[in-house]
Amino acid sequence: MTDSRSDAYEIVTEALADGKPVDWVKLAQSGAFSGDELRALKLVEEIHSRGIGGSSTESEQPALPKGLEFGDDLGHGSHGRVVSARDLALDREVAVKILGERESLSPEARSRILSEARTIAGLDHPNIVRIHGIEEIDGRIQVTFEKVRGRTLEQVVAEQGPLAPLEAAHVALDLCRALSAIHQKGVVHRDLKPANVMRAEGGRIVLLDFGIAASSKAEGPSPDDGAGTPLVMAPEQFQSQAQVDGRTDLFALGNLLYWMVSGRFPFAAGNLRSVRERVMNGDLTPLTDVRPDIPPGFAMIVHKALAHDPDERFSSAGEFELALRQFVGGVKATRTSARPWRPIAVAALLVAGLSLALIAFFGGFFGGSQDYRFDAQMCRREAEKDVPLHSGEAIHLGDKLVLKVEMSEPLHVYVLNEDEEGVMHALFPFSGGELNNPITRGNHRLPGTKEGDPLYWPVNNLGGGAEYFLVVASQKPVPAIEDLLNHIPSARSLDAENSRDLVFRSIGIVENDKQLPNEESSRDRRMGLEQLCASLASQPLRREGKTSIFIRLRTEAR
Amino acid sequence: MAKPDPSSDSSKLLATGDLLTRARSGERQAIEALVVRYRQPLEHLLHLRLVPNARRLLETQDLVQEVLTRALRLLPRFEYRGIGSFWSYLRSVALNYLREAARKGSRQEPLTSTGDGADLKSSDPGPLQETCRREEFLAFEKALTRLTERAREALLLRIELEQPYGVIASECGFPSAGAARMAIMRAIKQVSQEMGRDGFKE
């Protein structure tokens, strides 16, 4: 036994014996304990705790934040009791999570929970439960959040049976967007499971219960890692918790997808020891064994997400989302028999292996290849300032978008846009601009300038619900994109005097649609960003030094 | 908020033996005193092991009453050797009660997290998750059996009855409060390592 392990044991057993707060984050970071040991130690803490989080005194009503009136007890989530309450001023129902005494007393836990709540509250994402406030009352942290009316996936599948692959894929798409948003903030959920996902009335998918989430940037793994649900835990969660990152959530999402369409978990066994052995050995039951009618493309996505080695899984929620969109698009195309290339595109994309990171999908930043450096950040122009936009964030009517880029050498840069309907447009390069490829090394703001004045892309249309952006940088012109530019509408500068707008159809209103192909013909010719990505991925991009960034922005009425 | 400490008046706990003698003879006040004294830790023990569905269906306090009634009925068979032994007796009655309840319950509606043998192939994640909890508590109980009787009683007196180290030292025969504390720390470590080594197997 190493000294550090002995020391860690002394610290934690002393705290548990004395009934004092345990610095779980520090313990997990030490890597001194296995996941099972942490779970055992946390169980001792739970047994020793008389706080509300695990209390026998549940009939006692703690004080709620001012202006809230107690409603029903909604149960016990991780680390705390959850009650419904009525906001008397706003006359609406909310949910309140009342954390256990230990969580409230531990400075580390308090700091982590407060930080996490602020992070989640700042996201304002439709697929993430909204946090209304956080207060400390009688030494306990209380988090007030929206009360989502609907059913958990657990309830949905229990009532309706396994979902169709397409329906499950749509649920997973929303979860990818939620995960993408939290991962970009350095938060890992760690307990993605059927009971933590709600299908709200109206169909909105909402990710709940960030009670054991932890900031992977600031603090590294949390030893709440002893918590979690073993049946959906990734191999790294059973081992040293230091390796837990966003890909752990993607493994759980793979688990969830498998379960949604089959009603079974891929590593199910007769007892937890067997579950653990199966997970650790990567011994999963092939999805097609339990549901033979599953489309191969869907099964490939699920199995990739469930890869034992995190490096073999999807590298990001955005990449996972892209694969799901490929599948969804392929199914729709197959049904309409209008897109014979779609299934091929799906296969090509998956076989090419997005994990090779030839195409990387990030919200706003990408460290370039070995050959050069290329960073890009989509921004909203506000009060003469560029405010960064991250994937999944909302853009609104009237917003002005710019892309800030930084490059270590001259590069060809392409910015392409596609809306929910699949209509693509080229945002950059465009005819008549003063900034052209190759762009010189250094910092630039796209789309550039007009007679010295900065240009921007305006949001003039909120149709479709989302806009997708692909940014590609290359040391040489990319033939596939250059060819594409000849077939899809491009942004263009307005002729109006002093205008700084660039107009394109997906987001902006067409100023003069006589010069642009009509929508139907555009659709017929379009490749789709996914198809384009697949095409690029099949080429030796790394050797040519290409870099790409994929950004998704929601369109939302103010 | 201050944590309730049932041992704050240790003289009452030291009188548990006397209360038991009186309770055996049917003295109502003694029985009520025992119920009051051990109700809260029993509630906590049961609450942790009851699955959420069962918590909705059953009042934990009713279960506590059932368990205490059964424990007092079986009291003539119990040999009192201190608070630790009495708590071990009470919790064993409680856990047996839950196991029986779990066996009576259907597979779809498990009552407790203390039973065994649930099938993780179930399609419903609710019972699956409950099975995880059940196996955690099973592993905990199994790890307890590997402790010496003195260490086990000391640990349970501390974490389930929240007794001060001085009382535990006196009850379990440690030379000092500090020695009791060290023994409890070692017991926690051993339990954790046993559970970690076994991987929560049954």
PDB file of C-alpha atoms in Angstrom, chain B residues 68-164:
ATOM      1  CA  LEU B  68     -40.010  -2.835  17.567  1.00  0.00           C
ATOM      2  CA  THR B  69     -43.105  -4.855  18.371  1.00  0.00           C
ATOM      3  CA  ARG B  70     -41.483  -7.966  16.953  1.00  0.00           C
ATOM      4  CA  ALA B  71     -38.197  -7.260  18.715  1.00  0.00           C
ATOM      5  CA  LEU B  72     -39.934  -6.844  22.039  1.00  0.00           C
ATOM      6  CA  ARG B  73     -41.945  -9.993  21.486  1.00  0.00           C
ATOM      7  CA  LEU B  74     -38.739 -11.919  20.896  1.00  0.00           C
ATOM      8  CA  LEU B  75     -37.002 -10.227  23.804  1.00  0.00           C
ATOM      9  CA  PRO B  76     -37.061 -13.284  26.075  1.00  0.00           C
ATOM     10  CA  ARG B  77     -34.637 -14.981  23.667  1.00  0.00           C
ATOM     11  CA  PHE B  78     -32.220 -12.065  23.713  1.00  0.00           C
ATOM     12  CA  GLU B  79     -29.256 -11.953  26.051  1.00  0.00           C
ATOM     13  CA  TYR B  80     -28.279  -8.395  26.872  1.00  0.00           C
ATOM     14  CA  ARG B  81     -24.539  -7.729  26.844  1.00  0.00           C
ATOM     15  CA  GLY B  82     -24.562  -3.979  26.417  1.00  0.00           C
ATOM     16  CA  ILE B  83     -25.937  -1.362  24.067  1.00  0.00           C
ATOM     17  CA  GLY B  84     -23.950  -2.723  21.162  1.00  0.00           C
ATOM     18  CA  SER B  85     -25.439  -6.148  21.483  1.00  0.00           C
ATOM     19  CA  PHE B  86     -28.957  -4.712  21.807  1.00  0.00           C
ATOM     20  CA  TRP B  87     -28.539  -2.591  18.702  1.00  0.00           C
ATOM     21  CA  SER B  88     -27.161  -5.584  16.798  1.00  0.00           C
ATOM     22  CA  TYR B  89     -30.250  -7.489  17.894  1.00  0.00           C
ATOM     23  CA  LEU B  90     -32.621  -4.710  16.868  1.00  0.00           C
ATOM     24  CA  ARG B  91     -31.079  -4.212  13.456  1.00  0.00           C
ATOM     25  CA  SER B  92     -31.065  -7.952  12.778  1.00  0.00           C
ATOM     26  CA  VAL B  93     -34.794  -8.066  13.554  1.00  0.00           C
ATOM     27  CA  ALA B  94     -35.300  -5.096  11.229  1.00  0.00           C
ATOM     28  CA  LEU B  95     -33.296  -6.594   8.383  1.00  0.00           C
ATOM     29  CA  ASN B  96     -35.062  -9.947   8.740  1.00  0.00           C
ATOM     30  CA  TYR B  97     -38.359  -8.136   8.639  1.00  0.00           C
ATOM     31  CA  LEU B  98     -37.370  -6.403   5.408  1.00  0.00           C
ATOM     32  CA  ARG B  99     -36.164  -9.652   3.829  1.00  0.00           C
ATOM     33  CA  GLU B 100     -39.479 -11.290   4.588  1.00  0.00           C
ATOM     34  CA  ALA B 101     -41.311  -8.301   3.152  1.00  0.00           C
ATOM     35  CA  ALA B 102     -39.159  -8.457   0.033  1.00  0.00           C
ATOM     36  CA  ARG B 103     -39.878 -12.141  -0.458  1.00  0.00           C
ATOM     37  CA  LYS B 104     -43.591 -11.479  -0.153  1.00  0.00           C
ATOM     38  CA  GLY B 105     -43.390  -8.626  -2.638  1.00  0.00           C
ATOM     39  CA  SER B 106     -43.504  -9.264  -6.343  1.00  0.00           C
ATOM     40  CA  ARG B 107     -40.428  -8.985  -8.560  1.00  0.00           C
ATOM     41  CA  GLN B 108     -41.853  -5.874 -10.111  1.00  0.00           C
ATOM     42  CA  GLU B 109     -42.384  -4.203  -6.784  1.00  0.00           C
ATOM     43  CA  PRO B 110     -39.408  -5.003  -4.594  1.00  0.00           C
ATOM     44  CA  LEU B 111     -39.826  -3.491  -1.185  1.00  0.00           C
ATOM     45  CA  THR B 112     -36.338  -3.316   0.045  1.00  0.00           C
ATOM     46  CA  SER B 113     -32.710  -3.045  -0.798  1.00  0.00           C
ATOM     47  CA  THR B 114     -31.754  -5.819   1.537  1.00  0.00           C
ATOM     48  CA  GLY B 115     -33.029  -8.877  -0.295  1.00  0.00           C
ATOM     49  CA  ASP B 116     -30.999 -10.874  -2.727  1.00  0.00           C
ATOM     50  CA  GLY B 117     -31.096 -12.628  -6.035  1.00  0.00           C
ATOM     51  CA  ALA B 118     -32.814 -10.025  -8.158  1.00  0.00           C
ATOM     52  CA  ASP B 119     -32.246 -10.454 -11.867  1.00  0.00           C
ATOM     53  CA  LEU B 120     -30.408  -7.580 -13.473  1.00  0.00           C
ATOM     54  CA  LYS B 121     -31.759  -8.606 -16.853  1.00  0.00           C
ATOM     55  CA  SER B 122     -35.002  -6.932 -15.978  1.00  0.00           C
ATOM     56  CA  SER B 123     -36.042  -4.428 -18.568  1.00  0.00           C
ATOM     57  CA  ASP B 124     -37.135  -1.862 -16.039  1.00  0.00           C
ATOM     58  CA  PRO B 125     -34.298   0.345 -14.852  1.00  0.00           C
ATOM     59  CA  GLY B 126     -36.110   1.092 -11.603  1.00  0.00           C
ATOM     60  CA  PRO B 127     -35.710  -2.374 -10.132  1.00  0.00           C
ATOM     61  CA  LEU B 128     -32.270  -2.564 -11.676  1.00  0.00           C
ATOM     62  CA  GLN B 129     -31.155   0.472  -9.826  1.00  0.00           C
ATOM     63  CA  GLU B 130     -32.737  -0.819  -6.679  1.00  0.00           C
ATOM     64  CA  THR B 131     -30.831  -4.021  -7.151  1.00  0.00           C
ATOM     65  CA  CYS B 132     -27.631  -2.010  -7.186  1.00  0.00           C
ATOM     66  CA  ARG B 133     -28.581  -0.518  -3.844  1.00  0.00           C
ATOM     67  CA  ARG B 134     -29.612  -3.908  -2.538  1.00  0.00           C
ATOM     68  CA  GLU B 135     -26.257  -5.363  -3.448  1.00  0.00           C
ATOM     69  CA  GLU B 136     -24.452  -2.447  -1.867  1.00  0.00           C
ATOM     70  CA  PHE B 137     -26.179  -3.106   1.420  1.00  0.00           C
ATOM     71  CA  LEU B 138     -25.651  -6.846   1.058  1.00  0.00           C
ATOM     72  CA  ALA B 139     -21.964  -6.253   0.546  1.00  0.00           C
ATOM     73  CA  PHE B 140     -21.929  -3.924   3.532  1.00  0.00           C
ATOM     74  CA  GLU B 141     -23.556  -6.512   5.781  1.00  0.00           C
ATOM     75  CA  LYS B 142     -21.198  -9.175   4.497  1.00  0.00           C
ATOM     76  CA  ALA B 143     -18.188  -6.976   5.173  1.00  0.00           C
ATOM     77  CA  LEU B 144     -19.476  -6.389   8.693  1.00  0.00           C
ATOM     78  CA  THR B 145     -19.415 -10.106   9.373  1.00  0.00           C
ATOM     79  CA  ARG B 146     -15.672 -10.132   8.677  1.00  0.00           C
ATOM     80  CA  LEU B 147     -15.003  -7.680  11.487  1.00  0.00           C
ATOM     81  CA  THR B 148     -14.433  -8.833  15.014  1.00  0.00           C
ATOM     82  CA  GLU B 149     -17.535  -8.602  17.136  1.00  0.00           C
ATOM     83  CA  ARG B 150     -16.032  -5.735  19.115  1.00  0.00           C
ATOM     84  CA  ALA B 151     -15.065  -3.775  16.023  1.00  0.00           C
ATOM     85  CA  ARG B 152     -18.449  -4.391  14.441  1.00  0.00           C
ATOM     86  CA  GLU B 153     -20.346  -3.208  17.498  1.00  0.00           C
ATOM     87  CA  ALA B 154     -18.118  -0.175  17.856  1.00  0.00           C
ATOM     88  CA  LEU B 155     -18.606   0.769  14.225  1.00  0.00           C
ATOM     89  CA  LEU B 156     -22.367   0.386  14.347  1.00  0.00           C
ATOM     90  CA  LEU B 157     -22.637   2.243  17.618  1.00  0.00           C
ATOM     91  CA  ARG B 158     -20.794   5.088  15.993  1.00  0.00           C
ATOM     92  CA  ILE B 159     -22.321   5.324  12.548  1.00  0.00           C
ATOM     93  CA  GLU B 160     -25.829   4.037  13.225  1.00  0.00           C
ATOM     94  CA  LEU B 161     -26.412   5.122  16.829  1.00  0.00           C
ATOM     95  CA  GLU B 162     -24.019   8.078  16.766  1.00  0.00           C
ATOM     96  CA  GLN B 163     -22.599   7.290  20.169  1.00  0.00           C
ATOM     97  CA  PRO B 164     -19.671   9.323  21.530  1.00  0.00           C
TER      98      PRO B 164
END
